[in-house]
Tab-separated table of C-alpha atoms in Angstrom:
chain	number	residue	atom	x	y	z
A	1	UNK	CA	5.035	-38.371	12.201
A	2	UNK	CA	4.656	-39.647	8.627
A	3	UNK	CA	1.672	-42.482	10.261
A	4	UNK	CA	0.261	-39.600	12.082
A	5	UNK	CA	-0.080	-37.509	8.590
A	6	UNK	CA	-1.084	-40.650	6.754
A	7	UNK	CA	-4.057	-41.332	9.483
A	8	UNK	CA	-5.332	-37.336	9.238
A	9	UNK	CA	-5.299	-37.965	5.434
A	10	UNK	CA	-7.590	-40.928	5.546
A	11	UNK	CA	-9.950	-39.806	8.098
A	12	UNK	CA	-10.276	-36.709	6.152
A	13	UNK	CA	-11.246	-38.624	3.157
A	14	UNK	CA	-13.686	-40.759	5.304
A	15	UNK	CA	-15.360	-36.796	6.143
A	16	UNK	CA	-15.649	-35.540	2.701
A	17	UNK	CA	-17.243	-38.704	1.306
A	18	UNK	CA	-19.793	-38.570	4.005
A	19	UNK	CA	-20.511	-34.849	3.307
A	20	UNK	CA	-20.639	-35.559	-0.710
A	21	UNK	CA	-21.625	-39.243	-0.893
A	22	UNK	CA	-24.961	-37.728	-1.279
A	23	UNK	CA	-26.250	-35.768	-4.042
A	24	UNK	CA	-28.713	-34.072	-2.179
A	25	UNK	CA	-25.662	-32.985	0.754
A	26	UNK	CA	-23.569	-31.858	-2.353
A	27	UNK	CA	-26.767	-29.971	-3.777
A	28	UNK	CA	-26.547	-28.232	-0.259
A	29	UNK	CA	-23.213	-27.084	-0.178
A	30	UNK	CA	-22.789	-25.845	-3.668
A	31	UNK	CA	-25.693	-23.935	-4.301
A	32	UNK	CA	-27.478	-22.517	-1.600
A	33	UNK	CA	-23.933	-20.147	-1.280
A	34	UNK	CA	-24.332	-19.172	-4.995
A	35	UNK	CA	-28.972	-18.095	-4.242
A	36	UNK	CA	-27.824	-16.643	-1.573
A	37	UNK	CA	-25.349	-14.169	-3.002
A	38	UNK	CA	-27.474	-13.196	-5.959
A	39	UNK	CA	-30.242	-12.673	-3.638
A	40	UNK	CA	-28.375	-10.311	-1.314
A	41	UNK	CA	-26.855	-8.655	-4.135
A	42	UNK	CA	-30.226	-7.889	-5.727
A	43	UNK	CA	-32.359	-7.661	-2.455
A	44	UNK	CA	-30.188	-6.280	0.741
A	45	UNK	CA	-30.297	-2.512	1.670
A	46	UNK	CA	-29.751	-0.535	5.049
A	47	UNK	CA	-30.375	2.620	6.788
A	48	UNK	CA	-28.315	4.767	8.300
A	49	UNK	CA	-28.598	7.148	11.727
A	50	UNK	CA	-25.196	8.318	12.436
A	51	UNK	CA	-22.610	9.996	10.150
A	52	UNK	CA	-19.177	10.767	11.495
A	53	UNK	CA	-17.649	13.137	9.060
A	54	UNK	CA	-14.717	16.083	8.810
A	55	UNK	CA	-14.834	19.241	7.750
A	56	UNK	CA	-12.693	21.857	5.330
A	57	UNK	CA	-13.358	25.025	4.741
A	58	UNK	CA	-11.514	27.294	2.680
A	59	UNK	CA	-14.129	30.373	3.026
A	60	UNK	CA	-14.471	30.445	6.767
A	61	UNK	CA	-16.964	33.524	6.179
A	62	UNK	CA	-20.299	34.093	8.735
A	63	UNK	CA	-21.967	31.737	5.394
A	64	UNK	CA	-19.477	28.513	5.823
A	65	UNK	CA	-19.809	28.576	9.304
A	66	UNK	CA	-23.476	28.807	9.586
A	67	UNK	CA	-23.992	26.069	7.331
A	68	UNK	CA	-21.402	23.708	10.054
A	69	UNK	CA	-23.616	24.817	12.645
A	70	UNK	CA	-26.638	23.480	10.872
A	71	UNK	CA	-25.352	20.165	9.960
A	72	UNK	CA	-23.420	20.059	13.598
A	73	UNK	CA	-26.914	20.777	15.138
A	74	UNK	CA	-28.782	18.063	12.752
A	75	UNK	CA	-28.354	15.322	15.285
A	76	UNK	CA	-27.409	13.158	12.202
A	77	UNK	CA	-23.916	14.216	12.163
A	78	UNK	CA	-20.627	14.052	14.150
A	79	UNK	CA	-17.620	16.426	13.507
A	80	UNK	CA	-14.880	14.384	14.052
A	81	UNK	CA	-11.834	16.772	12.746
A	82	UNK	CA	-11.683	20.529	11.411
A	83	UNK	CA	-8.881	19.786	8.547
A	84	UNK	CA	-6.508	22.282	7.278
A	85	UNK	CA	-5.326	21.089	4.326
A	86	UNK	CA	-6.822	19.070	1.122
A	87	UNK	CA	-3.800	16.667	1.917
A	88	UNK	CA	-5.350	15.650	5.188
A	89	UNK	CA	-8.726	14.095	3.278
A	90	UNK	CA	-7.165	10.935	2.190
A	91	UNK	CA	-5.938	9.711	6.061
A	92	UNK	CA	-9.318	10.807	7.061
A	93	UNK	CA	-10.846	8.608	4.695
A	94	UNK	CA	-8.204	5.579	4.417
A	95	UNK	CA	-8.384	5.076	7.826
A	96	UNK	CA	-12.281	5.066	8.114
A	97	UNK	CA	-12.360	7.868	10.742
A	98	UNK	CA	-14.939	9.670	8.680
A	99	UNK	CA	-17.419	8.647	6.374
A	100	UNK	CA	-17.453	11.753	4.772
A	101	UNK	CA	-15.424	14.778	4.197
A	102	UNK	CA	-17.273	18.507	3.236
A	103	UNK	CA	-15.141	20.831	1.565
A	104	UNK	CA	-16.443	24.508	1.306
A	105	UNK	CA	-15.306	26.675	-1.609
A	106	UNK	CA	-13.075	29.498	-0.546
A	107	UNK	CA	-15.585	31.773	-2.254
A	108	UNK	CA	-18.880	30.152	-0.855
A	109	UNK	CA	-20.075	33.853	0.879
A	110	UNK	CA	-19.231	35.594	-1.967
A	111	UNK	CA	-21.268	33.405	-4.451
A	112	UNK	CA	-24.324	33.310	-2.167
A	113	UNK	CA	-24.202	37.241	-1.707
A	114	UNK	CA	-23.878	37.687	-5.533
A	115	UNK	CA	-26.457	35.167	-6.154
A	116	UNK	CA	-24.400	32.812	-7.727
A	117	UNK	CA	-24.904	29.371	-7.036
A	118	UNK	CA	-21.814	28.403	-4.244
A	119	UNK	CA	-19.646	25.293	-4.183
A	120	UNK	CA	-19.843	22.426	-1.384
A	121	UNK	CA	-17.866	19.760	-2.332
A	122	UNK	CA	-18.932	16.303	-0.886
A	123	UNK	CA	-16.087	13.210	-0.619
A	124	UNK	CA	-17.674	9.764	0.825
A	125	UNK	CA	-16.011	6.622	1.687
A	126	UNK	CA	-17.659	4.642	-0.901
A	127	UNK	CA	-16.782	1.040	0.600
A	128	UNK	CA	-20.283	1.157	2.159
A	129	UNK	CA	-21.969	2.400	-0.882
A	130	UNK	CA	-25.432	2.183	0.574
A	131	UNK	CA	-24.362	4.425	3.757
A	132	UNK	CA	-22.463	6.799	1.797
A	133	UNK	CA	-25.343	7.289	-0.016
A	134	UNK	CA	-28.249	7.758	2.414
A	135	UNK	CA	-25.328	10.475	4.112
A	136	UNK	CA	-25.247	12.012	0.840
A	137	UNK	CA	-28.927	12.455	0.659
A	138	UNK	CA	-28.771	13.842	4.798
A	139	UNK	CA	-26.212	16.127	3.167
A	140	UNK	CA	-28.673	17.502	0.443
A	141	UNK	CA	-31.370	18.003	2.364
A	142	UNK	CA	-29.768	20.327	4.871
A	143	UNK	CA	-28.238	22.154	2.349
A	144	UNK	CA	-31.061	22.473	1.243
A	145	UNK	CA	-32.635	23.478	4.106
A	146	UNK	CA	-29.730	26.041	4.455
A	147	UNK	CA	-30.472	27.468	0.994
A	148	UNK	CA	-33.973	28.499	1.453
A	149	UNK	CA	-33.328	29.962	4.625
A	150	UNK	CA	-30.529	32.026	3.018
A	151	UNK	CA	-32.643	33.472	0.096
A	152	UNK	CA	-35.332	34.058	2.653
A	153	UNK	CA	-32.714	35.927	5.013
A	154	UNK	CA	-30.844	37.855	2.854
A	155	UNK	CA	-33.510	38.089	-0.248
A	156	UNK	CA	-31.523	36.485	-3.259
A	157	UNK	CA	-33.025	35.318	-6.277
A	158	UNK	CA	-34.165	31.733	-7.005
A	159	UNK	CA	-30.646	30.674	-8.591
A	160	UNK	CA	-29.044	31.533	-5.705
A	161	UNK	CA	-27.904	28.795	-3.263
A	162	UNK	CA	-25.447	25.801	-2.825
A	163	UNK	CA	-24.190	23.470	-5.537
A	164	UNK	CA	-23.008	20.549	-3.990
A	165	UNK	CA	-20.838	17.923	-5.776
A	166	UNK	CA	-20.307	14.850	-4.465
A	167	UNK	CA	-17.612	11.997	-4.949
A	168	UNK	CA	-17.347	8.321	-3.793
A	169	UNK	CA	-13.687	6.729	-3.116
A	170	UNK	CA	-13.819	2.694	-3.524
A	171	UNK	CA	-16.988	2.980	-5.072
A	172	UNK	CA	-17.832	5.388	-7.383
A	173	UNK	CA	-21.416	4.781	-8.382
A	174	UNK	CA	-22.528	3.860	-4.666
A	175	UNK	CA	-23.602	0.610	-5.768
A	176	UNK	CA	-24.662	-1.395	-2.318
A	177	UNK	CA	-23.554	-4.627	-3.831
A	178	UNK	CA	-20.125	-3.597	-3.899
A	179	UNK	CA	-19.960	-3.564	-0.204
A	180	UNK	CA	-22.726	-6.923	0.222
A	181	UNK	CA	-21.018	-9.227	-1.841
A	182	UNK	CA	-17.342	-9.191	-0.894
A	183	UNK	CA	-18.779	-9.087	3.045
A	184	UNK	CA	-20.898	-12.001	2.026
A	185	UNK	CA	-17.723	-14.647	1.287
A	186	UNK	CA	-17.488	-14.631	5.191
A	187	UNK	CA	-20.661	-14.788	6.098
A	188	UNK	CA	-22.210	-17.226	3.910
A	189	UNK	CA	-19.084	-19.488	4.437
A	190	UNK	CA	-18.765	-18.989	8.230
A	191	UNK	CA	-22.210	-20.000	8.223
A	192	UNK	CA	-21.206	-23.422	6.040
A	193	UNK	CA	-18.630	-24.140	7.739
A	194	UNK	CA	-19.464	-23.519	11.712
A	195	UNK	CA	-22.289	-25.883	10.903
A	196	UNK	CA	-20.561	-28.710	9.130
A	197	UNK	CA	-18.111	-28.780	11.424
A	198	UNK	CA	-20.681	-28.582	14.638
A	199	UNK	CA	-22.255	-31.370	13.812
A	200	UNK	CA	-19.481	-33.684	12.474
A	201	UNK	CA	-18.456	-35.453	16.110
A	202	UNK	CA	-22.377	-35.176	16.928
A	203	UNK	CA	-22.709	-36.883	13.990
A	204	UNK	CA	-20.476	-39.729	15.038
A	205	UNK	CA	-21.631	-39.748	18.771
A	206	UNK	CA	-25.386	-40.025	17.514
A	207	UNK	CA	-24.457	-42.952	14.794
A	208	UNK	CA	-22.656	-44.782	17.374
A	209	UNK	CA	-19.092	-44.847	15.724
A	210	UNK	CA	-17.385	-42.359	17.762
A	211	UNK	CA	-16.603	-45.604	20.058
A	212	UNK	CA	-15.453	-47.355	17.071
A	213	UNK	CA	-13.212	-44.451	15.743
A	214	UNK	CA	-11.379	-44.488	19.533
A	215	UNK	CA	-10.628	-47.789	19.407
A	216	UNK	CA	-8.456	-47.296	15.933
A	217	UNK	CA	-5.092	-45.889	16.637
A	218	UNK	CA	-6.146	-42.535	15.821
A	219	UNK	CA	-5.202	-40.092	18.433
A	220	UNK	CA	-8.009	-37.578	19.833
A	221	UNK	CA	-5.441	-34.375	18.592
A	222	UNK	CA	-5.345	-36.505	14.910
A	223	UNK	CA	-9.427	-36.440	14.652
A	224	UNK	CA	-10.043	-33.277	15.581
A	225	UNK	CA	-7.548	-32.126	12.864
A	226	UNK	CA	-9.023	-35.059	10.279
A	227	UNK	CA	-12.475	-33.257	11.774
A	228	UNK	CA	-11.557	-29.491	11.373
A	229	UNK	CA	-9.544	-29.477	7.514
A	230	UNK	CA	-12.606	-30.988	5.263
A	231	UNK	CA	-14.804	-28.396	6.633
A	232	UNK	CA	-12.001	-25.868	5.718
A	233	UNK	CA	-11.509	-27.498	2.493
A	234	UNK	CA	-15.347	-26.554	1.657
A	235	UNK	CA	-15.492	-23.138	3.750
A	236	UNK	CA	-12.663	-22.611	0.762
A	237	UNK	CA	-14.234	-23.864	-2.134
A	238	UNK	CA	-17.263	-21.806	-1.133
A	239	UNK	CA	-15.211	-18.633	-0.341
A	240	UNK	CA	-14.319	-18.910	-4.500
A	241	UNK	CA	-17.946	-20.202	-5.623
A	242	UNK	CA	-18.736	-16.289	-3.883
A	243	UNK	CA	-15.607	-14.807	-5.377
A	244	UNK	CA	-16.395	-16.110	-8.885
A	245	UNK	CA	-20.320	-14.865	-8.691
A	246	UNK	CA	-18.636	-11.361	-7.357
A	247	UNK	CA	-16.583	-10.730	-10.422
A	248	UNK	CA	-17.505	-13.126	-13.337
A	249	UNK	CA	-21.884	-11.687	-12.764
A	250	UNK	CA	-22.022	-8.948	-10.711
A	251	UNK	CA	-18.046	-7.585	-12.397
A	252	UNK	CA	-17.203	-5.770	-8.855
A	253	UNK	CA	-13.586	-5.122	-9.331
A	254	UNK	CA	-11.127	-6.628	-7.610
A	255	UNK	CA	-8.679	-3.990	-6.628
A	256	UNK	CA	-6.221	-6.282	-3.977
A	257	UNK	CA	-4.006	-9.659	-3.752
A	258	UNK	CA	-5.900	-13.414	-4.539
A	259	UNK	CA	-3.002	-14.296	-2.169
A	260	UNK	CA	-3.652	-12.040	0.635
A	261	UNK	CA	-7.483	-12.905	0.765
A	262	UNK	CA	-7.011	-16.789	0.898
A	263	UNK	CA	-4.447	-16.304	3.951
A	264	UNK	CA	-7.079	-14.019	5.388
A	265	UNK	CA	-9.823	-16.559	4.855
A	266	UNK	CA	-8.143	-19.644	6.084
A	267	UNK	CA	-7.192	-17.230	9.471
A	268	UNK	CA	-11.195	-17.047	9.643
A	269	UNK	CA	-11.939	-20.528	8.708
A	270	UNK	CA	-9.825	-22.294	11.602
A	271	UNK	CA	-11.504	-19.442	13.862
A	272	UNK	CA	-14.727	-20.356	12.320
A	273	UNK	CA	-13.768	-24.669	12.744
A	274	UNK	CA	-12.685	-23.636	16.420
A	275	UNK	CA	-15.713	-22.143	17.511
A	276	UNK	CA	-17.631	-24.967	15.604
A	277	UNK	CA	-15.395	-27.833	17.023
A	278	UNK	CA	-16.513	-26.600	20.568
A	279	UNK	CA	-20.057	-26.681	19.661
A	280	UNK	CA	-19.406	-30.235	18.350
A	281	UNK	CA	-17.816	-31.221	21.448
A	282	UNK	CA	-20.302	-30.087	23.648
A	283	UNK	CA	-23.469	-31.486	21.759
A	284	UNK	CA	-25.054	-35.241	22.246
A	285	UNK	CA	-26.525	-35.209	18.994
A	286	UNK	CA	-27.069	-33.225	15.677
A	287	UNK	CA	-30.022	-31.476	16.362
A	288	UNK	CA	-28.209	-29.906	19.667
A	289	UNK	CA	-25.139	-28.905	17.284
A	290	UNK	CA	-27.609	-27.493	14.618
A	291	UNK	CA	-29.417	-25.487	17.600
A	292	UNK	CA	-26.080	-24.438	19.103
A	293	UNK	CA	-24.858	-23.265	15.958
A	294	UNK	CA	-28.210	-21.233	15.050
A	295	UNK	CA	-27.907	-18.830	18.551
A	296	UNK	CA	-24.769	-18.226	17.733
A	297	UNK	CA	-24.590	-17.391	14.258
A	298	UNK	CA	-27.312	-14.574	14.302
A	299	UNK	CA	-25.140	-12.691	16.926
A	300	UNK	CA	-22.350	-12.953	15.084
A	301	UNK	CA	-24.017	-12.035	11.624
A	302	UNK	CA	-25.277	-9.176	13.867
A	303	UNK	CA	-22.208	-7.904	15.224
A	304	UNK	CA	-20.211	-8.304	12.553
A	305	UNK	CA	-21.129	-4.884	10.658
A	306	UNK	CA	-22.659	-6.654	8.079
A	307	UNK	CA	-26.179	-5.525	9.016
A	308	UNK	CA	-24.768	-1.986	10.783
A	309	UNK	CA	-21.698	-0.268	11.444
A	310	UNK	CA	-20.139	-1.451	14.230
A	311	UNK	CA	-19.427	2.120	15.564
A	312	UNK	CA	-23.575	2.967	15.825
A	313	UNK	CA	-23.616	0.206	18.098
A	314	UNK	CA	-23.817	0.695	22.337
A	315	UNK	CA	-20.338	0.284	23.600
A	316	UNK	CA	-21.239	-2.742	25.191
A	317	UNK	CA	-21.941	-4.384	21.700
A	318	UNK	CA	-18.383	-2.790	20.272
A	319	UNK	CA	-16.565	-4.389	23.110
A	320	UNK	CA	-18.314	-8.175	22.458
A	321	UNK	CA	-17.484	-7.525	18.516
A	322	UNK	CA	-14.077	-7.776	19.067
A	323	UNK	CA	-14.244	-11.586	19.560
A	324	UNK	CA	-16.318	-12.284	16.712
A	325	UNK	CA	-14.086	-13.992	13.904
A	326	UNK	CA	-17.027	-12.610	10.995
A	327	UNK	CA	-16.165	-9.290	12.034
A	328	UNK	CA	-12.706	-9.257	11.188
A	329	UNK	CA	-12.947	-11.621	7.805
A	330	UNK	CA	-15.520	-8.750	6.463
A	331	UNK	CA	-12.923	-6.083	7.174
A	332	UNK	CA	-10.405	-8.088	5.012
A	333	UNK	CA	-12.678	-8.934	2.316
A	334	UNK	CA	-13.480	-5.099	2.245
A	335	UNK	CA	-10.168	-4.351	2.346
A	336	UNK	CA	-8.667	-6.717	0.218
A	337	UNK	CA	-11.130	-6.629	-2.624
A	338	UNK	CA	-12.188	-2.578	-2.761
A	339	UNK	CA	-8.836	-1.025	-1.447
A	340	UNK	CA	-6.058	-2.885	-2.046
A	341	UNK	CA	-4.841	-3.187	1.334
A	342	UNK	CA	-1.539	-4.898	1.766
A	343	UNK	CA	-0.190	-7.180	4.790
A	344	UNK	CA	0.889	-4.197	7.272
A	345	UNK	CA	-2.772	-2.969	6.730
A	346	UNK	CA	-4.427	-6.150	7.285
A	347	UNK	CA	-2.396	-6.965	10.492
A	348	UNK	CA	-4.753	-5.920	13.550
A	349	UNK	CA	-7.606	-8.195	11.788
A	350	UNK	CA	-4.908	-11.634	10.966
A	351	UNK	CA	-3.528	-11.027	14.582
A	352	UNK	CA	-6.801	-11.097	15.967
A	353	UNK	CA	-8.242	-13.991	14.443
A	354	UNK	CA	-4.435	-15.883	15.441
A	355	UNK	CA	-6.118	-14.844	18.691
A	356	UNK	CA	-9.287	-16.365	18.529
A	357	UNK	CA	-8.012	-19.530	17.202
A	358	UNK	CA	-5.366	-20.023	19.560
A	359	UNK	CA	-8.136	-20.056	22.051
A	360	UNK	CA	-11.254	-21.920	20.502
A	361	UNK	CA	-9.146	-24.822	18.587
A	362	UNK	CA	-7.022	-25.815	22.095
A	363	UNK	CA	-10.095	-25.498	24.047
A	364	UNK	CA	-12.378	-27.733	21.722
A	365	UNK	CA	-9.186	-29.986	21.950
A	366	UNK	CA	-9.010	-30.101	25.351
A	367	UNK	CA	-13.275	-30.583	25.917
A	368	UNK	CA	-12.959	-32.885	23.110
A	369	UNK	CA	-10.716	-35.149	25.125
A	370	UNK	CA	-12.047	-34.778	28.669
A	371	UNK	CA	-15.338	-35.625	27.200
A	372	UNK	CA	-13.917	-39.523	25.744
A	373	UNK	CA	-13.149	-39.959	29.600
């Protein structure tokens, strides 16, 4: 046991000095992570076409309800619960079942009738700050829509209408970097690492030592772990490059548990290394694992939600998300860093990536194997 550790040990030295033994490699794996975060911080926005969101209202006059119809009937928006209570808003929210909750003034009629200006309170989920926004601005322009048809209805005077206040949990000035960045310390390290570790045992096939490496008394189980913990070990030190930029220059705050992230991110990173590992194993050479590892990771960045919420996608999509490792490390950055999520909340997304990795990293053991017959 103690040779066994000894020989992982030294063939994961032997992979980290061929990574860094050249400034230009070590060039490429500290700072293209670090451009790539300012730039999507700066640069990235989205748009938005569906809005699932609840309603309270406190009036429930011939006003309140008309004004439901209208945003019901705005093909924009999907009433997923009629709540009863204030109390009910924050399981609504937590749980991401809406992305935004309306609450009408109990004396919304009555101000519109006196031609008063009448409240419409607006609560958004502000963990996607750029989607809580655009539904924010949906919001408005019904209302507004609503308002002029009111004054032309019922002949009010200009001032009448609806004043709508809004308010943002997790984010409260809706700043779209606040969601980017913390998704970004997946993606930008799955991306690192899926590659590195692709192309590692095409590397060795293509120089010709793979033959030489069998011949030592490493076992095939010992390189594949000597194979898959330096490209962790990086995936890692990337991860905190992204974390640092988050806090230290764009000063998101960081709301959760340092510990609770890393044992999220090293769940992704061996699902990451598995799915790499099988690439590797697969490939003659490194342009093959560089190709492999290009189809796949646009997919994956696409069906992750970084790009879209995964719930505006065809069913079809939803169902192929759930084996998608990126998915489930930008649900734990999100919820890690913005809410504060603890272990029981984080659960579904650990167990799932367990999942994953209990598949890929036996499977790219097994192919590794058969293949060196």
């Amino acid at each position: 046991m103690i040779q066994s550790l000894f020989r992982i040990i030294a063939l994961i030295r032997k992979e980290l000095l061929a990574m860094l033994k050249d400034p230009k490699s070590r060039i490429t794996l500290v700072l293209p992570p670090i451009l790539q975060c300012l730039i999507f911080g700066y640069a990235a926005s989205y748009d938005l076409y569906n809005v699932p969101y609840a309603i309270l209202d406190h009036d429930h006059s011939a006003a309140s309800i008309a004004l439901i119809a209208k945003l019901d009937g705005s093909g924009t928006f999907s009433r997923i619960a009629t709540l009863q209570r204030t109390s009910d808003i924050a399981s609504f929210i937590n749980n991401k079942r809406v992305l935004l909750v309306l609450v009408i003034d109990q004396d919304f009629e009555k101000n519109l009738m006196a031609g008063m200006p009448a409240k419409l309170q607006m609560i958004a989920d502000g963990r996607n700050s750029n989607t809580a926004g655009t539904a924010q601005g949906y919001v408005s322009s019904i209302v507004g829509d609503f308002t002029t048809r009111w004054r032309e209805e019922n002949g009010q005077a200009a001032n009448a209408g609806v004043k709508v206040t809004t308010r943002a949990w997790y984010n409260p000035s809706l700043e779209t970097r606040w969601n980017m960045i913390p998704s970004l310390i997946g993606t930008i390290t799955m991306m690192m690492t899926m590659m590195l570790t692709a192309m590692s045992v095409a590397r060795e096939r293509e120089a010709g030592t793979l033959d030489q490496l069998l011949v030592t008394p490493f076992r095939p189980s010992e390189i594949m772990v000597g194979k898959a913990l330096p490209s962790m070990m990086v995936g890692l030190t990337q991860s905190t490059m992204i974390l640092l930029v988050a806090q230290l220059w764009f000063q998101i705050p960081f709301s959760g548990s340092y510990l609770l992230l890393y044992m999220g991110l090293i769940l992704f990173l061996a699902a990451a290394v598995g799915i790499g590992l099988f690439l590797s194993s697969l490939a003659a050479n490194m342009q093959q694992a560089m190709i492999f590892s290009f189809v796949l990771l646009m997919p994956f960045m696409l069906l992750s939600g970084l790009t879209a919420p995964i719930g505006n996608m065809p069913d079809v999509l939803q169902y192929f998300t759930l084996i998608n490792p990126l998915r489930y490390a930008i649900s734990i950055t999100h919820q890690v860093y913005l809410e504060g999520a603890g272990v029981g909340q984080l659960l579904p997304e650990m167990l799932a990536l367990i999942a994953i990795s209990a598949v890929t990293l036996p499977v790219s053991s097994w192919l590794f194997r058969h293949r060196l017959v």
